[in-house]
Amino acid sequence: MAREFTRVGVVGLGTMGAGIVEVFARNGVDVVAVEISPDALARGRATLARSTDRAVARGRLAGAERDALHARVDFQVGLDALHAVDLVVEAVPERLDLKRRIFAELDRICRPDTILATNTSSLGVTDIAVATGRPQQVVGLHFFNPAPVMKLVEVVRTVVTAADVVDDVEALCTRLGKVGVTIDDRAGFIANALLFGYLNQAVSLFEARHVTREDLDAAMTLGCGLPMGPLALLDLIGLDTAYEILNTMYRHGGRNRRHAPAPLIRQMVTAGLLGRKTGRGFYTYDKPGSAQVVPDPATPTAVDDAPGTTAVTRVGVVGSGTTAADLAAVFAAAGHQVVVVGADGPAGTAGAVRTALDEGVTRDDPDPSGRDAALARITWADALEQLADVDLVLEATAGEPDTTRTLFARLDEVCKPGVVLATTTSTLPVIELAMATRRPADVLGLHFCTPVRARTLVEVVTTVRTSPEATATARAVCAALGRTTLVCDDRAGFVVDALLFPYLNDAVQMLAAGYAGVDDIDHAMTLGCGYPTGPFALLDAIGLDVALAVQRALYRESREPGLAPAPLLHHLVTAGHLGRAAGRGFREHTGR
Ligand SMILES: NC(=O)c1ccc[n+]([C@@H]2O[C@H](COP(=O)([O-])OP(=O)(O)OC[C@H]3O[C@@H](n4cnc5c(N)ncnc54)[C@H](O)[C@@H]3O)[C@@H](O)[C@H]2O)c1
């Protein structure tokens, strides 16, 4: 029989602790909530009140339940109040010396059978456990932010944690409505080891002025379906906490440069720009602790950035794969005349275009007559010459670099002057295609995030030669399709892929290291971080060969050791385990 936890303690009522108190109290467990000072206690109490009031306002909690929840919480200053609890969860700042001191104190104060848990994100649970005389009763209980919402709890066992303690804590997670994933003690555990490399890289892109903060966050929410952009998430986590987590993972997780904190994070921490909790981080908030973003000097103003856009009515699409079909469908559905030049004429693309239209490219217009009208706006051609009078060309051939360069040279010959020549490539530098023409100012990248029908983001990739007019035309065309654009430089992966694929590659490295399995890693990201798909489900959907090609391009350009493609990815591609379309990738796929 699992142990009954009727009274627990929570130490530190900051970003995480207040949420953890709420989780316990909501599930009928009495809580002694401890802070270091009366002021900090008042802040923690206010955080809990704000969160529960919000839940009532949103109809997720009845008023009487809120009152009962608060009645279960005993707010106290000082650890001595924890002498009679069954379990303590510590959630003080991410500093080993501080946590060790608190655990030594707890060991002295608490009953001998009390289980001591830390919510550390990156410190060794073992290092904390050995500060007590009961290391067999010490575990990691890593909740995710916001604790009342996120389903996952990583249960971290050390080499000395007793098996029955792990069992009891797992059962408790279930009682709290959480999914507990039990793992060994390793820097960053599962989710943070994958999340923080990505967050840190996002800060570096921002710091290098590759992309604005709003565009960066839009890239990952609209381009990948993540619940929050990386900079908004860092503001939620707290820059000080993020810095400590990265620093610890770097120092204790093999000195992986992906975890070496970006200099900007340190500067912001020093300047007191800690995120929501201080009212200012990457964004500015209406007051400390608020989630409400207010305009600041960095907020983009609506500017008329259309220096002489060219009207686009006729669009050429070159290619015969899924992307070409999706693009033809999107443009035709929006009222453009579309000429598709594919290797195998209508036979290759017509069916796929129809499917794309049927599957909801025209989600807002389910009427079949809309689909038929869109189809009627498409003509199929077998020669590039038929693009002589289009206003915009989209290349979606996914061909070899030489073939694509030759194609752009040919487009230069057949297309009328002033036409924007766009590539949808995700692996080839756009400038190479631009320089294959005599009109590099008119060449840019239009990277539609896939699946095209579900993701509304388009990256407009400008080279050092792209003209402002071509950029403005491309943005105007995408805006008319109802798509959000971000403008970024011509560097490998642009924004979305540059951040997404290294994270996927990190997940493969973690799997190969034997730390956790496919399901646990996928769960960590979906249930812990709210991602729509886990990394392995996503890799199987994208195709492992595609992922390998993108990762290689990223590595080739940056030479960052941390971006080297995972050998396991390479091996699976060599073995033909390419993902869902091949019937097998990281998982078996039947009935495709
Ligand atoms: N912020 C996140 O998104 C997140 C997510 C998961 C885990 N964590 C982990 O949770 C822990 C807490 O992080 P946080 O972001 O909530 O930090 P925080 O700075 O928001 O809160 C820490 C709280 O601990 C209190 N405190 C400090 N010393 C204390 C003491 N001696 N006794 C009692 N209280 C004390 C502080 O007053 C503060 O309220 C860290 O280990 C962090 O790695 C954070």
XYZ file of C-alpha atoms and ligand atoms in Angstrom:
636
model
C 0.000 0.000 0.000
C 1.312 3.391 -0.968
C 2.030 5.782 1.847
C -0.646 8.353 2.623
C 0.558 11.974 2.481
C -1.884 14.096 4.457
C 0.281 17.065 5.340
C 3.146 18.350 3.230
C 5.490 21.315 3.391
C 6.596 23.606 0.587
C 9.681 25.781 1.079
C 9.933 28.930 -1.059
C 6.761 30.453 -2.507
C 8.176 32.056 -5.647
C 7.335 31.282 -9.255
C 7.220 27.530 -8.641
C 6.553 27.098 -4.934
C 3.255 29.019 -4.936
C 2.053 26.842 -7.820
C 3.122 23.655 -6.042
C 1.204 24.714 -2.931
C -1.865 25.149 -5.134
C -1.465 21.674 -6.656
C -1.392 19.991 -3.244
C -4.164 22.056 -1.682
C -6.415 21.589 -4.695
C -6.104 17.857 -4.262
C -7.092 17.790 -0.618
C -3.609 17.763 0.928
C -2.871 20.109 3.840
C 0.134 22.329 3.185
C 2.525 24.213 5.419
C 3.838 26.931 3.088
C 7.127 28.406 4.259
C 9.020 31.530 3.267
C 12.108 33.301 4.484
C 10.488 36.588 5.581
C 7.044 38.092 6.228
C 7.329 40.139 3.004
C 8.174 37.092 0.883
C 5.351 35.199 2.596
C 2.903 37.962 1.674
C 4.085 37.821 -1.946
C 3.650 34.035 -2.038
C 0.166 34.300 -0.533
C -0.747 36.957 -3.103
C 0.535 34.765 -5.963
C -1.627 31.879 -4.781
C -4.661 34.174 -4.431
C -4.152 35.605 -7.936
C -3.896 32.161 -9.463
C -6.957 30.738 -7.712
C -9.005 33.895 -8.405
C -8.091 33.500 -12.080
C -9.220 29.866 -11.985
C -12.561 30.945 -10.468
C -12.975 33.718 -13.046
C -12.357 31.198 -15.838
C -14.860 28.755 -14.403
C -12.219 26.122 -13.595
C -12.761 26.310 -9.843
C -15.869 27.038 -7.796
C -15.676 29.880 -5.265
C -16.280 27.452 -2.381
C -13.490 25.172 -3.646
C -11.131 28.132 -3.685
C -11.995 28.953 -0.093
C -11.506 25.318 0.950
C -8.184 25.276 -0.895
C -6.954 28.352 0.985
C -8.145 26.891 4.301
C -5.793 23.943 3.736
C -2.718 26.212 3.553
C -0.880 27.271 6.675
C 1.513 30.156 5.799
C 4.597 30.346 8.002
C 7.963 32.056 8.176
C 10.882 29.723 8.907
C 11.551 26.017 8.460
C 10.650 25.076 12.059
C 6.985 24.995 11.039
C 7.740 21.786 9.097
C 8.355 19.506 12.075
C 5.195 17.418 11.559
C 4.814 17.031 7.774
C 5.033 13.785 5.746
C 6.861 15.315 2.781
C 8.659 18.577 2.038
C 9.077 20.014 -1.447
C 11.820 22.608 -1.585
C 11.525 25.363 -4.228
C 14.103 27.980 -3.263
C 16.475 29.581 -5.805
C 18.658 27.300 -7.890
C 21.840 27.492 -5.786
C 23.498 24.374 -4.468
C 24.896 25.930 -1.281
C 21.467 27.295 -0.358
C 19.658 24.043 -1.059
C 22.227 21.988 0.846
C 21.878 24.290 3.848
C 18.098 24.010 3.768
C 18.183 20.217 3.450
C 20.569 19.937 6.400
C 18.134 22.070 8.408
C 15.118 20.061 7.254
C 16.906 16.869 8.253
C 17.239 18.245 11.765
C 13.700 19.627 12.005
C 11.525 17.028 10.251
C 10.334 13.652 11.577
C 12.682 10.758 10.730
C 10.207 9.283 8.258
C 9.594 12.534 6.352
C 10.504 12.411 2.656
C 12.503 15.397 1.438
C 12.086 16.439 -2.197
C 13.726 19.156 -4.251
C 12.189 20.934 -7.211
C 15.645 21.699 -8.610
C 15.797 21.919 -12.389
C 19.439 21.179 -12.903
C 21.387 20.600 -9.700
C 22.404 17.097 -8.713
C 19.777 15.634 -6.396
C 22.573 13.449 -5.032
C 24.598 16.540 -4.083
C 21.614 17.826 -2.134
C 20.721 14.433 -0.607
C 24.137 13.912 0.952
C 23.741 17.101 2.979
C 21.223 15.114 5.064
C 21.509 12.051 7.258
C 18.719 10.381 5.231
C 19.796 10.393 1.582
C 17.652 7.305 0.949
C 14.586 9.500 1.610
C 15.571 12.300 -0.761
C 14.170 12.580 -4.311
C 13.747 15.158 -7.004
C 10.161 16.218 -7.663
C 10.472 18.448 -10.674
C 7.230 20.260 -11.408
C 6.794 22.333 -14.544
C 5.778 25.937 -14.884
C 2.935 26.736 -14.338
C 2.688 23.896 -11.824
C -1.138 23.829 -11.616
C -1.378 23.430 -15.398
C 1.475 21.233 -16.548
C 0.792 17.527 -16.220
C 4.326 16.221 -15.957
C 6.419 15.691 -12.854
C 9.914 14.294 -13.242
C 10.624 12.020 -10.278
C 14.389 11.938 -9.883
C 15.920 9.025 -7.994
C 19.550 8.954 -6.992
C 21.685 5.859 -6.565
C 20.753 5.801 -2.882
C 17.028 6.634 -3.027
C 14.996 3.779 -1.527
C 12.680 2.003 -3.986
C 9.621 2.355 -1.733
C 10.192 6.121 -1.499
C 10.104 6.344 -5.299
C 6.943 4.196 -5.397
C 5.230 6.366 -2.780
C 6.117 9.577 -4.568
C 4.954 8.183 -7.915
C 1.617 7.251 -6.345
C 1.358 10.751 -4.923
C 1.896 12.239 -8.404
C -1.010 10.164 -9.677
C -3.180 11.362 -6.794
C -2.313 14.942 -7.762
C -3.507 14.240 -11.313
C 0.041 14.377 -12.647
C 2.025 12.003 -14.813
C 5.218 11.028 -13.010
C 8.186 9.981 -15.115
C 10.932 8.454 -13.006
C 14.475 9.101 -14.140
C 18.023 9.037 -12.874
C 19.874 12.037 -11.529
C 21.394 13.873 -14.487
C 21.858 17.596 -15.146
C 18.655 19.010 -16.590
C 16.813 15.668 -16.360
C 14.794 15.190 -19.558
C 12.777 18.290 -20.302
C 15.155 21.016 -19.210
C 18.125 19.416 -20.913
C 16.137 19.751 -24.151
C 14.310 22.995 -23.417
C 17.140 25.157 -22.172
C 19.522 24.530 -25.071
C 16.760 25.821 -27.317
C 15.934 28.818 -25.093
C 19.585 29.767 -24.860
C 20.026 29.549 -28.617
C 16.955 31.727 -29.102
C 18.517 34.398 -26.886
C 21.693 34.210 -28.980
C 19.706 34.787 -32.188
C 18.032 37.769 -30.560
C 21.319 39.063 -29.166
C 22.874 38.843 -32.666
C 19.929 40.965 -33.936
C 19.061 38.227 -36.397
C 15.400 38.694 -35.555
C 13.256 40.935 -33.327
C 11.803 39.642 -30.062
C 8.215 39.661 -31.404
C 9.241 37.852 -34.599
C 11.277 35.331 -32.662
C 8.368 34.455 -30.410
C 5.926 34.395 -33.338
C 8.311 32.061 -35.166
C 7.952 29.378 -32.542
C 4.264 29.799 -31.715
C 2.987 30.208 -35.275
C 5.757 28.222 -36.977
C 5.884 25.249 -34.590
C 2.662 25.487 -32.601
C 4.478 25.934 -29.276
C 2.357 27.424 -26.494
C 4.760 30.335 -25.936
C 7.687 31.908 -27.721
C 11.123 31.403 -26.139
C 11.590 34.971 -24.877
C 8.110 35.147 -23.362
C 8.799 31.774 -21.726
C 12.110 32.970 -20.298
C 10.266 35.949 -18.788
C 7.844 33.483 -17.194
C 10.599 31.188 -15.908
C 12.644 34.107 -14.552
C 15.969 35.130 -16.067
C 17.853 34.519 -12.808
C 16.490 30.991 -12.543
C 17.202 30.367 -16.236
C 20.766 31.610 -15.809
C 21.420 29.311 -12.867
C 19.881 26.325 -14.669
C 21.978 26.896 -17.803
C 25.109 27.496 -15.811
C 24.648 24.284 -13.824
C 23.830 22.235 -16.891
C 26.888 23.607 -18.644
C 29.193 22.888 -15.735
C 27.769 19.500 -14.755
C 26.321 18.285 -18.048
C 29.510 17.842 -20.055
C 30.274 21.511 -20.866
C 27.980 21.457 -23.869
C 28.228 24.917 -25.413
C 24.499 24.891 -26.103
C 24.079 25.339 -22.361
C 26.718 28.050 -21.862
C 24.463 30.986 -20.912
C 24.186 33.638 -23.634
C 25.941 36.798 -22.354
C 22.714 38.794 -22.636
C 21.050 36.653 -19.939
C 23.791 37.503 -17.466
C 23.549 41.198 -18.323
C 19.803 41.200 -17.815
C 20.086 39.429 -14.467
C 22.677 41.947 -13.308
C 20.382 44.766 -14.393
C 17.480 43.272 -12.427
C 15.473 42.500 -15.563
C 14.333 39.097 -14.314
C 11.113 38.771 -16.313
C 7.528 38.893 -15.112
C 8.477 38.772 -11.459
C 10.225 42.163 -11.643
C 7.873 43.580 -14.268
C 10.566 43.678 -16.932
C 12.581 41.104 -18.830
C 12.603 40.695 -22.595
C 9.186 42.354 -22.465
C 7.738 44.975 -20.138
C 4.730 44.114 -17.922
C 2.204 46.415 -16.337
C 3.482 45.582 -12.832
C 5.745 43.030 -11.127
C 4.176 39.561 -11.172
C 1.782 40.439 -13.972
C 1.414 38.558 -17.241
C 0.130 41.686 -19.019
C 2.653 42.940 -21.593
C 2.655 46.711 -22.117
C 4.288 48.622 -24.981
C 7.868 49.784 -24.495
C 10.434 51.464 -26.767
C 11.212 48.134 -28.468
C 7.587 47.494 -29.411
C 7.242 47.672 -33.191
C 5.087 50.483 -34.438
C 2.825 49.988 -37.423
C 4.870 51.439 -40.248
C 4.054 51.650 -43.886
C 6.888 49.432 -45.038
C 5.739 48.967 -48.594
C 8.219 50.827 -50.777
C 6.668 50.212 -54.163
C 5.211 46.732 -53.935
C 4.460 44.957 -57.193
C 0.902 43.738 -57.670
C 0.803 39.939 -57.799
C -2.070 38.207 -59.530
C -0.404 35.355 -61.389
C 1.812 32.993 -59.457
C 4.090 30.262 -60.785
C 4.839 27.211 -58.657
C 7.711 24.953 -59.683
C 7.765 21.473 -58.174
C 5.713 18.339 -57.852
C 5.890 17.418 -54.168
C 3.644 18.118 -51.200
C 4.924 21.648 -50.667
C 4.313 22.570 -54.313
C 0.794 21.150 -54.141
C 0.050 22.918 -50.847
C 1.311 26.242 -52.177
C -0.663 25.933 -55.411
C -3.756 25.227 -53.320
C -3.146 28.118 -50.910
C -2.591 30.689 -53.658
C -5.457 29.452 -55.845
C -7.804 29.426 -52.847
C -6.859 33.051 -52.189
C -7.889 34.005 -55.721
C -4.572 33.963 -57.584
C -4.137 32.466 -61.007
C -1.571 29.691 -60.540
C 0.656 27.977 -63.093
C 2.210 24.783 -61.781
C 5.296 23.493 -63.551
C 5.962 19.983 -62.347
C 8.174 17.198 -63.593
C 5.163 15.049 -64.408
C 2.467 17.585 -65.303
C -1.049 17.442 -63.854
C -0.644 13.729 -63.138
C 1.896 14.531 -60.425
C 0.258 17.394 -58.579
C -3.426 17.640 -59.414
C -4.464 14.911 -56.967
C -2.317 16.390 -54.206
C -3.698 19.887 -54.818
C -7.255 18.565 -54.626
C -6.404 16.738 -51.387
C -4.800 19.864 -49.973
C -7.924 21.869 -50.770
C -10.172 19.147 -49.380
C -8.148 18.780 -46.193
C -8.753 22.366 -45.311
C -6.287 24.678 -46.959
C -9.487 26.592 -47.450
C -10.597 25.887 -43.881
C -12.623 29.073 -43.841
C -14.483 28.069 -46.966
C -15.633 24.462 -46.723
C -18.055 24.971 -49.601
C -17.027 22.545 -52.418
C -17.744 25.206 -55.026
C -14.896 27.225 -53.494
C -12.598 24.262 -53.987
C -13.744 23.792 -57.584
C -13.243 27.488 -58.323
C -9.759 27.288 -56.837
C -8.953 24.260 -58.980
C -10.193 26.120 -62.042
C -7.654 28.876 -61.340
C -4.771 26.412 -61.653
C -3.141 25.450 -64.935
C -0.527 22.769 -65.290
C 2.497 23.221 -67.509
C 5.484 21.129 -68.407
C 7.869 23.890 -69.459
C 9.260 26.862 -67.564
C 8.519 29.092 -70.577
C 4.916 29.094 -69.437
C 5.948 31.235 -66.496
C 6.748 34.142 -68.860
C 3.911 36.317 -67.574
C 3.641 35.414 -63.874
C 4.300 38.061 -61.194
C 5.841 35.766 -58.592
C 7.580 32.392 -58.828
C 7.791 29.941 -55.943
C 10.371 27.220 -56.355
C 9.505 24.096 -54.339
C 11.534 21.381 -56.023
C 13.656 20.144 -53.107
C 16.287 19.375 -55.723
C 20.057 19.035 -55.527
C 21.907 22.368 -55.176
C 23.255 22.304 -58.744
C 19.849 21.510 -60.225
C 18.213 24.301 -58.228
C 20.886 26.816 -59.262
C 20.357 25.844 -62.920
C 16.624 26.219 -62.437
C 17.067 29.788 -61.160
C 19.287 30.614 -64.134
C 16.497 29.375 -66.397
C 13.824 31.322 -64.492
C 15.959 34.425 -64.996
C 15.826 33.794 -68.747
C 12.073 33.171 -69.046
C 10.471 35.468 -66.447
C 9.629 39.106 -67.133
C 11.670 41.805 -65.351
C 10.679 42.759 -61.804
C 9.183 39.404 -60.918
C 10.007 38.155 -57.418
C 11.772 34.802 -57.653
C 11.287 32.962 -54.369
C 12.680 29.695 -53.151
C 11.041 27.613 -50.434
C 14.295 25.800 -49.681
C 15.196 25.084 -46.101
C 18.694 23.790 -46.687
C 20.318 25.892 -49.418
C 21.641 29.457 -48.962
C 19.273 31.745 -50.848
C 22.179 33.898 -52.007
C 23.531 30.987 -54.072
C 20.286 30.894 -56.038
C 20.204 34.693 -56.304
C 23.704 34.742 -57.795
C 22.708 32.135 -60.387
C 20.510 34.883 -61.887
C 21.288 38.339 -63.269
C 18.702 39.838 -60.912
C 19.770 38.945 -57.366
C 17.816 41.915 -55.991
C 14.577 40.138 -56.935
C 15.442 36.791 -55.315
C 14.470 35.871 -51.769
C 13.331 32.927 -49.691
C 9.712 32.317 -48.741
C 9.788 29.596 -46.170
C 6.276 28.392 -45.440
C 6.306 26.442 -42.209
C 4.904 22.963 -42.617
C 2.297 21.644 -42.568
C 1.429 24.636 -44.755
C -2.277 24.304 -44.013
C -1.817 24.385 -40.241
C 1.027 26.833 -39.706
C 0.368 30.436 -40.585
C 3.948 31.658 -40.467
C 6.079 32.518 -43.479
C 9.740 33.422 -43.093
C 10.756 36.007 -45.670
C 14.449 35.370 -46.121
C 16.438 38.284 -47.471
C 20.003 38.033 -48.742
C 22.587 40.796 -48.776
C 21.399 41.554 -52.338
C 17.585 41.416 -51.898
C 15.878 44.760 -52.616
C 13.442 46.369 -50.162
C 10.847 46.339 -52.959
C 11.054 42.559 -53.420
C 10.820 42.087 -49.645
C 7.800 44.378 -49.434
C 6.084 42.585 -52.313
C 6.657 39.192 -50.685
C 5.298 40.419 -47.356
C 2.252 41.974 -48.993
C 1.492 38.762 -50.898
C 1.723 36.681 -47.715
C -0.373 39.173 -45.758
C -3.061 38.916 -48.436
C -3.044 35.141 -47.832
C -3.730 35.805 -44.147
C -0.232 34.683 -43.197
C 2.076 36.277 -40.661
C 5.535 37.075 -41.996
C 8.820 37.566 -40.288
C 11.825 38.920 -42.124
C 15.127 37.253 -41.371
C 18.615 36.968 -42.758
C 19.823 34.265 -45.066
C 21.446 31.929 -42.595
C 21.045 28.198 -42.229
C 17.661 27.249 -40.808
C 16.457 30.883 -40.814
C 14.684 31.153 -37.446
C 12.260 28.262 -37.040
C 14.418 25.409 -38.310
C 17.531 26.860 -36.699
C 15.831 26.496 -33.324
C 13.684 23.432 -33.931
C 16.123 20.951 -35.440
C 18.948 21.273 -32.900
C 16.369 20.542 -30.194
C 15.249 17.441 -32.111
C 18.881 16.453 -32.546
C 19.453 16.880 -28.801
C 16.529 14.531 -28.151
C 18.133 11.906 -30.397
C 21.439 12.326 -28.533
C 19.605 11.839 -25.237
C 17.929 8.685 -26.522
C 21.220 7.337 -27.829
C 22.828 7.977 -24.436
C 20.263 5.593 -22.917
C 19.023 8.172 -20.385
C 15.346 7.882 -21.314
C 13.140 6.159 -23.882
C 11.168 7.525 -26.835
C 7.883 7.667 -24.914
C 9.315 9.316 -21.806
C 11.091 11.981 -23.840
C 7.968 12.680 -25.899
C 5.910 12.872 -22.682
C 8.397 15.233 -21.082
C 7.934 17.753 -23.870
C 4.183 17.421 -24.369
C 3.144 17.129 -20.725
C 5.957 19.162 -19.169
C 6.309 21.963 -21.700
C 2.946 21.895 -23.492
C 4.469 21.131 -26.889
C 1.905 19.886 -29.409
C 4.083 16.883 -30.307
C 7.036 15.148 -28.717
C 10.367 15.234 -30.563
C 10.220 11.641 -31.801
C 6.641 11.858 -33.008
C 7.641 15.040 -34.823
C 10.790 13.517 -36.317
C 8.782 10.567 -37.617
C 6.279 12.980 -39.172
C 8.888 15.280 -40.741
C 11.074 12.439 -41.990
C 14.423 11.534 -40.493
C 16.178 12.156 -43.813
C 14.796 15.708 -43.907
C 15.866 16.285 -40.301
C 19.343 14.981 -41.048
C 19.691 17.243 -44.098
C 18.643 20.349 -42.128
C 20.884 19.465 -39.212
C 23.827 18.937 -41.547
C 23.239 22.348 -43.127
C 23.136 23.957 -39.667
C 26.337 22.231 -38.641
C 28.094 23.008 -41.920
C 27.442 26.692 -41.521
C 28.127 27.095 -37.789
C 30.711 24.338 -37.109
C 29.288 24.305 -33.593
C 30.124 20.881 -32.108
C 26.764 20.859 -30.317
C 25.008 20.971 -33.697
C 26.745 17.927 -35.197
C 24.036 15.512 -36.367
C 23.442 12.702 -33.857
C 25.077 9.495 -35.156
C 21.864 7.593 -34.332
C 19.922 9.827 -36.725
C 22.422 9.081 -39.438
C 22.273 5.339 -38.764
C 18.485 5.243 -38.890
C 18.458 7.126 -42.190
C 21.050 4.726 -43.596
C 18.892 1.810 -42.446
C 15.882 3.247 -44.277
C 13.991 4.062 -41.073
C 12.893 7.411 -42.415
C 9.756 7.931 -40.347
C 6.030 7.591 -40.769
C 6.045 7.639 -44.567
C 8.490 4.722 -44.594
C 6.489 2.761 -42.013
C 9.276 2.956 -39.498
C 11.323 5.652 -37.812
C 11.731 5.976 -34.078
C 8.463 4.050 -33.839
C 6.788 1.438 -36.024
C 3.918 2.851 -38.100
C 1.351 0.436 -39.361
C -1.590 1.138 -41.631
C -0.065 4.144 -43.335
N 10.908 29.056 -12.741
C 10.648 27.934 -13.385
O 10.078 27.941 -14.490
C 11.024 26.617 -12.760
C 10.471 25.446 -13.289
C 10.749 24.221 -12.678
C 11.596 24.204 -11.584
N 12.151 25.362 -11.112
C 13.027 25.271 -9.934
O 12.287 25.670 -8.798
C 13.149 26.266 -7.833
C 12.607 27.637 -7.496
O 12.634 28.436 -8.650
P 11.684 29.696 -8.811
O 11.757 30.102 -10.230
O 10.367 29.426 -8.187
O 12.486 30.779 -7.930
P 11.958 32.161 -7.346
O 13.150 33.025 -7.212
O 10.787 32.656 -8.101
O 11.416 31.761 -5.878
C 12.250 31.304 -4.851
C 11.598 31.620 -3.525
O 12.351 31.013 -2.500
C 12.342 31.892 -1.382
N 13.457 31.572 -0.491
C 14.771 31.870 -0.629
N 15.453 31.404 0.446
C 14.570 30.801 1.259
C 14.679 30.155 2.504
N 15.852 30.025 3.139
N 13.536 29.661 3.071
C 12.359 29.793 2.465
N 12.207 30.400 1.265
C 13.304 30.904 0.679
C 12.442 33.274 -2.004
O 11.985 34.270 -1.107
C 11.549 33.116 -3.229
O 10.215 33.487 -2.968
C 14.533 26.288 -8.447
O 15.249 25.177 -7.998
C 14.236 26.184 -9.938
O 15.298 25.612 -10.658
C 11.866 26.566 -11.662
